[in-house]
């Protein structure tokens, strides 16, 4: 179960950087249903299977939000670095021109 949770977390973080929220919500819901069904098929009660599915769903949603936040943060810092480098090169070329 720990390995499954780790794999779901890594996939969710990667999905946070790549796909839309509604698409991930559908995917996570299907995975949670599957995970709960497997837990039920292994001999657990319906309540334990349902709680297991809800737990994996919550873990996946939290990991997705973390991935989306980190992806946005990295994109923003890259954009700021790009804008600063362009501004620096323009500022140096304008000061070197003779005026008049």
Tab-separated table of N, CA and C in Angstrom:
chain	number	residue	atom	x	y	z
A	1	UNK	N	0.817	-1.191	0.000
A	1	UNK	CA	0.000	0.000	0.000
A	1	UNK	C	0.864	1.259	0.000
A	2	UNK	N	1.985	1.203	0.691
A	2	UNK	CA	2.882	2.354	0.732
A	2	UNK	C	3.473	2.639	-0.647
A	3	UNK	N	3.829	1.603	-1.359
A	3	UNK	CA	4.385	1.785	-2.707
A	3	UNK	C	3.322	2.365	-3.635
A	4	UNK	N	2.093	1.891	-3.513
A	4	UNK	CA	1.003	2.420	-4.330
A	4	UNK	C	0.771	3.892	-4.036
A	5	UNK	N	0.805	4.260	-2.773
A	5	UNK	CA	0.619	5.670	-2.397
A	5	UNK	C	1.764	6.523	-2.920
A	6	UNK	N	2.977	6.014	-2.869
A	6	UNK	CA	4.133	6.752	-3.380
A	6	UNK	C	4.038	6.945	-4.890
A	7	UNK	N	3.658	5.908	-5.597
A	7	UNK	CA	3.509	6.001	-7.050
A	7	UNK	C	2.392	6.984	-7.407
A	8	UNK	N	1.274	6.908	-6.688
A	8	UNK	CA	0.167	7.836	-6.940
A	8	UNK	C	0.586	9.272	-6.671
A	9	UNK	N	1.396	9.496	-5.650
A	9	UNK	CA	1.868	10.837	-5.333
A	9	UNK	C	2.776	11.378	-6.434
A	10	UNK	N	3.704	10.571	-6.887
A	10	UNK	CA	4.633	11.011	-7.943
A	10	UNK	C	3.873	11.298	-9.240
A	11	UNK	N	2.935	10.431	-9.593
A	11	UNK	CA	2.144	10.653	-10.808
A	11	UNK	C	1.306	11.921	-10.676
A	12	UNK	N	0.762	12.158	-9.496
A	12	UNK	CA	-0.068	13.344	-9.285
A	12	UNK	C	0.741	14.630	-9.359
A	13	UNK	N	1.943	14.614	-8.820
A	13	UNK	CA	2.811	15.796	-8.904
A	13	UNK	C	3.166	16.084	-10.359
A	14	UNK	N	3.495	15.040	-11.104
A	14	UNK	CA	3.803	15.226	-12.527
A	14	UNK	C	2.577	15.714	-13.298
A	15	UNK	N	1.408	15.204	-12.951
A	15	UNK	CA	0.181	15.628	-13.626
A	15	UNK	C	-0.141	17.081	-13.315
A	16	UNK	N	0.231	17.551	-12.130
A	16	UNK	CA	-0.007	18.943	-11.771
A	16	UNK	C	0.701	19.911	-12.699
A	17	UNK	N	1.788	19.475	-13.271
A	17	UNK	CA	2.540	20.322	-14.192
A	17	UNK	C	2.069	20.167	-15.631
A	18	UNK	N	1.257	19.138	-15.909
A	18	UNK	CA	0.993	18.840	-17.305
A	18	UNK	C	-0.465	18.932	-17.741
A	19	UNK	N	-1.407	18.559	-16.890
A	19	UNK	CA	-2.782	18.469	-17.374
A	19	UNK	C	-3.725	19.377	-16.588
A	20	UNK	N	-4.882	19.590	-17.136
A	20	UNK	CA	-5.901	20.446	-16.530
A	20	UNK	C	-6.494	19.785	-15.298
A	21	UNK	N	-7.083	20.599	-14.431
A	21	UNK	CA	-7.634	20.114	-13.171
A	21	UNK	C	-8.816	19.176	-13.389
A	22	UNK	N	-9.688	19.491	-14.337
A	22	UNK	CA	-10.857	18.635	-14.542
A	22	UNK	C	-10.444	17.268	-15.056
A	23	UNK	N	-9.441	17.205	-15.910
A	23	UNK	CA	-8.971	15.921	-16.432
A	23	UNK	C	-8.336	15.100	-15.314
A	24	UNK	N	-7.579	15.760	-14.461
A	24	UNK	CA	-6.976	15.034	-13.353
A	24	UNK	C	-8.022	14.578	-12.354
A	25	UNK	N	-9.057	15.374	-12.140
A	25	UNK	CA	-10.114	14.990	-11.193
A	25	UNK	C	-10.804	13.707	-11.652
A	26	UNK	N	-11.075	13.597	-12.937
A	26	UNK	CA	-11.679	12.378	-13.471
A	26	UNK	C	-10.731	11.202	-13.299
A	27	UNK	N	-9.464	11.391	-13.639
A	27	UNK	CA	-8.467	10.342	-13.498
A	27	UNK	C	-8.328	9.899	-12.042
A	28	UNK	N	-8.226	10.853	-11.126
A	28	UNK	CA	-8.052	10.522	-9.715
A	28	UNK	C	-9.276	9.802	-9.165
A	29	UNK	N	-10.455	10.205	-9.591
A	29	UNK	CA	-11.673	9.541	-9.140
A	29	UNK	C	-11.702	8.084	-9.597
A	30	UNK	N	-11.319	7.840	-10.843
A	30	UNK	CA	-11.282	6.463	-11.353
A	30	UNK	C	-10.229	5.623	-10.626
A	31	UNK	N	-9.082	6.211	-10.353
A	31	UNK	CA	-8.042	5.493	-9.615
A	31	UNK	C	-8.513	5.176	-8.195
A	32	UNK	N	-9.191	6.123	-7.560
A	32	UNK	CA	-9.693	5.902	-6.198
A	32	UNK	C	-10.744	4.793	-6.177
A	33	UNK	N	-11.617	4.768	-7.166
A	33	UNK	CA	-12.606	3.693	-7.249
A	33	UNK	C	-11.908	2.347	-7.421
A	34	UNK	N	-10.918	2.321	-8.294
A	34	UNK	CA	-10.154	1.084	-8.501
A	34	UNK	C	-9.410	0.647	-7.257
A	35	UNK	N	-8.799	1.588	-6.577
A	35	UNK	CA	-8.055	1.264	-5.369
A	35	UNK	C	-8.987	0.746	-4.276
A	36	UNK	N	-10.139	1.375	-4.111
A	36	UNK	CA	-11.120	0.904	-3.136
A	36	UNK	C	-11.671	-0.464	-3.492
A	37	UNK	N	-11.873	-0.707	-4.779
A	37	UNK	CA	-12.360	-2.014	-5.230
A	37	UNK	C	-11.348	-3.113	-4.960
A	38	UNK	N	-10.091	-2.827	-5.175
A	38	UNK	CA	-9.042	-3.809	-4.899
A	38	UNK	C	-8.967	-4.101	-3.406
A	39	UNK	N	-9.071	-3.063	-2.592
A	39	UNK	CA	-9.059	-3.268	-1.143
A	39	UNK	C	-10.261	-4.107	-0.715
A	40	UNK	N	-11.426	-3.875	-1.322
A	40	UNK	CA	-12.618	-4.663	-1.009
A	40	UNK	C	-12.458	-6.101	-1.478
A	41	UNK	N	-11.868	-6.298	-2.646
A	41	UNK	CA	-11.682	-7.641	-3.190
A	41	UNK	C	-10.669	-8.448	-2.377
A	42	UNK	N	-9.761	-7.777	-1.697
A	42	UNK	CA	-8.770	-8.477	-0.872
A	42	UNK	C	-9.345	-8.976	0.443
A	43	UNK	N	-10.625	-8.751	0.672
A	43	UNK	CA	-11.265	-9.278	1.863
A	43	UNK	C	-11.620	-8.237	2.901
A	44	UNK	N	-11.371	-6.978	2.611
A	44	UNK	CA	-11.734	-5.917	3.550
A	44	UNK	C	-13.233	-5.646	3.468
A	45	UNK	N	-13.754	-4.949	4.457
A	45	UNK	CA	-15.165	-4.594	4.442
A	45	UNK	C	-15.404	-3.447	3.456
A	46	UNK	N	-16.653	-3.164	3.209
A	46	UNK	CA	-17.011	-2.078	2.293
A	46	UNK	C	-16.544	-0.743	2.863
A	47	UNK	N	-16.666	-0.576	4.157
A	47	UNK	CA	-16.253	0.683	4.791
A	47	UNK	C	-14.749	0.888	4.652
A	48	UNK	N	-13.975	-0.147	4.881
A	48	UNK	CA	-12.521	-0.035	4.753
A	48	UNK	C	-12.137	0.229	3.295
A	49	UNK	N	-12.804	-0.419	2.359
A	49	UNK	CA	-12.540	-0.173	0.936
A	49	UNK	C	-12.868	1.247	0.534
A	50	UNK	N	-13.987	1.763	1.054
A	50	UNK	CA	-14.384	3.142	0.750
A	50	UNK	C	-13.402	4.140	1.359
A	51	UNK	N	-13.045	3.921	2.611
A	51	UNK	CA	-12.074	4.817	3.258
A	51	UNK	C	-10.711	4.758	2.577
A	52	UNK	N	-10.340	3.594	2.115
A	52	UNK	CA	-9.075	3.461	1.393
A	52	UNK	C	-9.111	4.253	0.087
A	53	UNK	N	-10.227	4.176	-0.621
A	53	UNK	CA	-10.376	4.949	-1.855
A	53	UNK	C	-10.375	6.441	-1.611
A	54	UNK	N	-11.058	6.881	-0.559
A	54	UNK	CA	-11.098	8.309	-0.222
A	54	UNK	C	-9.714	8.800	0.189
A	55	UNK	N	-8.976	7.967	0.926
A	55	UNK	CA	-7.629	8.358	1.357
A	55	UNK	C	-6.692	8.534	0.161
A	56	UNK	N	-6.740	7.618	-0.802
A	56	UNK	CA	-5.865	7.742	-1.971
A	56	UNK	C	-6.302	8.922	-2.825
A	57	UNK	N	-7.615	9.187	-2.875
A	57	UNK	CA	-8.107	10.338	-3.618
A	57	UNK	C	-7.609	11.641	-2.997
A	58	UNK	N	-7.675	11.746	-1.688
A	58	UNK	CA	-7.187	12.950	-1.004
A	58	UNK	C	-5.686	13.124	-1.210
A	59	UNK	N	-4.937	12.038	-1.121
A	59	UNK	CA	-3.487	12.110	-1.338
A	59	UNK	C	-3.165	12.566	-2.756
A	60	UNK	N	-3.887	12.047	-3.721
A	60	UNK	CA	-3.638	12.430	-5.107
A	60	UNK	C	-3.997	13.891	-5.361
A	61	UNK	N	-5.081	14.363	-4.775
A	61	UNK	CA	-5.478	15.758	-4.977
A	61	UNK	C	-4.471	16.719	-4.345
A	62	UNK	N	-4.002	16.397	-3.164
A	62	UNK	CA	-3.004	17.248	-2.506
A	62	UNK	C	-1.709	17.267	-3.310
A	63	UNK	N	-1.287	16.111	-3.806
A	63	UNK	CA	-0.063	16.049	-4.611
A	63	UNK	C	-0.246	16.807	-5.928
A	64	UNK	N	-1.443	16.749	-6.527
A	64	UNK	CA	-1.698	17.490	-7.760
A	64	UNK	C	-1.571	18.993	-7.512
A	65	UNK	N	-2.165	19.461	-6.424
A	65	UNK	CA	-2.080	20.889	-6.106
A	65	UNK	C	-0.627	21.314	-5.864
A	66	UNK	N	0.136	20.465	-5.198
A	66	UNK	CA	1.555	20.774	-4.974
A	66	UNK	C	2.306	20.837	-6.300
A	67	UNK	N	2.032	19.896	-7.195
A	67	UNK	CA	2.675	19.910	-8.506
A	67	UNK	C	2.296	21.117	-9.337
A	68	UNK	N	1.026	21.508	-9.293
A	68	UNK	CA	0.585	22.691	-10.037
A	68	UNK	C	1.228	23.957	-9.468
A	69	UNK	N	1.318	24.046	-8.146
A	69	UNK	CA	1.945	25.204	-7.515
A	69	UNK	C	3.424	25.289	-7.867
A	70	UNK	N	4.141	24.172	-7.760
A	70	UNK	CA	5.573	24.183	-8.078
A	70	UNK	C	5.818	24.480	-9.548
A	71	UNK	N	4.973	23.949	-10.416
A	71	UNK	CA	5.119	24.208	-11.845
A	71	UNK	C	4.917	25.689	-12.154
A	72	UNK	N	3.896	26.282	-11.559
A	72	UNK	CA	3.649	27.713	-11.761
A	72	UNK	C	4.771	28.560	-11.217
A	73	UNK	N	5.299	28.163	-10.080
A	73	UNK	CA	6.411	28.890	-9.479
A	73	UNK	C	7.655	28.833	-10.365
A	74	UNK	N	7.943	27.660	-10.911
A	74	UNK	CA	9.102	27.523	-11.802
A	74	UNK	C	8.910	28.308	-13.093
A	75	UNK	N	7.695	28.273	-13.658
A	75	UNK	CA	7.435	29.046	-14.878
A	75	UNK	C	7.575	30.537	-14.628
A	76	UNK	N	7.073	30.987	-13.488
A	76	UNK	CA	7.146	32.409	-13.176
A	76	UNK	C	8.586	32.860	-12.979
A	77	UNK	N	9.385	32.066	-12.270
A	77	UNK	CA	10.774	32.455	-12.054
A	77	UNK	C	11.558	32.427	-13.369
A	78	UNK	N	11.249	31.481	-14.249
A	78	UNK	CA	11.925	31.445	-15.552
A	78	UNK	C	11.540	32.663	-16.386
A	79	UNK	N	10.275	33.055	-16.337
A	79	UNK	CA	9.825	34.227	-17.085
A	79	UNK	C	10.484	35.494	-16.547
A	80	UNK	N	10.595	35.599	-15.222
A	80	UNK	CA	11.230	36.775	-14.634
A	80	UNK	C	12.710	36.837	-15.000
A	81	UNK	N	13.374	35.675	-14.977
A	81	UNK	CA	14.788	35.645	-15.374
A	81	UNK	C	14.946	36.050	-16.833
A	82	UNK	N	14.047	35.578	-17.681
A	82	UNK	CA	14.110	35.911	-19.103
A	82	UNK	C	13.869	37.401	-19.312
A	83	UNK	N	12.907	37.967	-18.634
A	83	UNK	CA	12.619	39.393	-18.769
A	83	UNK	C	13.767	40.240	-18.245
A	84	UNK	N	14.394	39.840	-17.173
A	84	UNK	CA	15.524	40.590	-16.623
A	84	UNK	C	16.735	40.531	-17.540
A	85	UNK	N	16.968	39.396	-18.176
A	85	UNK	CA	18.123	39.299	-19.062
A	85	UNK	C	17.926	40.155	-20.308
A	86	UNK	N	16.718	40.234	-20.828
A	86	UNK	CA	16.434	41.080	-21.979
A	86	UNK	C	16.572	42.542	-21.584
A	87	UNK	N	16.080	42.917	-20.426
A	87	UNK	CA	16.177	44.301	-19.969
A	87	UNK	C	17.633	44.694	-19.737
A	88	UNK	N	18.438	43.796	-19.216
A	88	UNK	CA	19.849	44.097	-18.993
A	88	UNK	C	20.589	44.303	-20.308
A	89	UNK	N	20.300	43.480	-21.310
A	89	UNK	CA	21.005	43.626	-22.583
A	89	UNK	C	20.563	44.895	-23.310
A	90	UNK	N	19.314	45.280	-23.190
A	90	UNK	CA	18.833	46.517	-23.818
A	90	UNK	C	19.447	47.721	-23.119
A	91	UNK	N	19.548	47.672	-21.821
A	91	UNK	CA	20.114	48.799	-21.074
A	91	UNK	C	21.586	48.997	-21.410
A	92	UNK	N	22.345	47.954	-21.614
A	92	UNK	CA	23.760	48.117	-21.939
A	92	UNK	C	23.949	48.601	-23.360
A	93	UNK	N	23.099	48.207	-24.286
A	93	UNK	CA	23.267	48.651	-25.665
A	93	UNK	C	22.835	50.108	-25.829
A	94	UNK	N	21.877	50.571	-25.072
A	94	UNK	CA	21.445	51.965	-25.218
A	94	UNK	C	22.447	52.933	-24.629
A	95	UNK	N	23.177	52.538	-23.604
A	95	UNK	CA	24.160	53.445	-23.009
A	95	UNK	C	25.419	53.556	-23.850
A	96	UNK	N	25.670	52.612	-24.718
A	96	UNK	CA	26.881	52.651	-25.531
A	96	UNK	C	26.713	53.488	-26.794
A	97	UNK	N	25.511	53.834	-27.165
A	97	UNK	CA	25.294	54.615	-28.389
A	97	UNK	C	25.685	56.079	-28.167
A	98	UNK	N	26.347	56.657	-29.149
A	98	UNK	CA	26.639	58.100	-29.020
A	98	UNK	C	25.378	58.907	-29.247
A	99	UNK	N	25.255	59.969	-28.526
A	99	UNK	CA	24.063	60.792	-28.657
A	99	UNK	C	24.387	62.063	-29.450
A	100	UNK	N	23.398	62.448	-30.237
A	100	UNK	CA	23.544	63.719	-30.820
A	100	UNK	C	23.774	63.859	-32.219
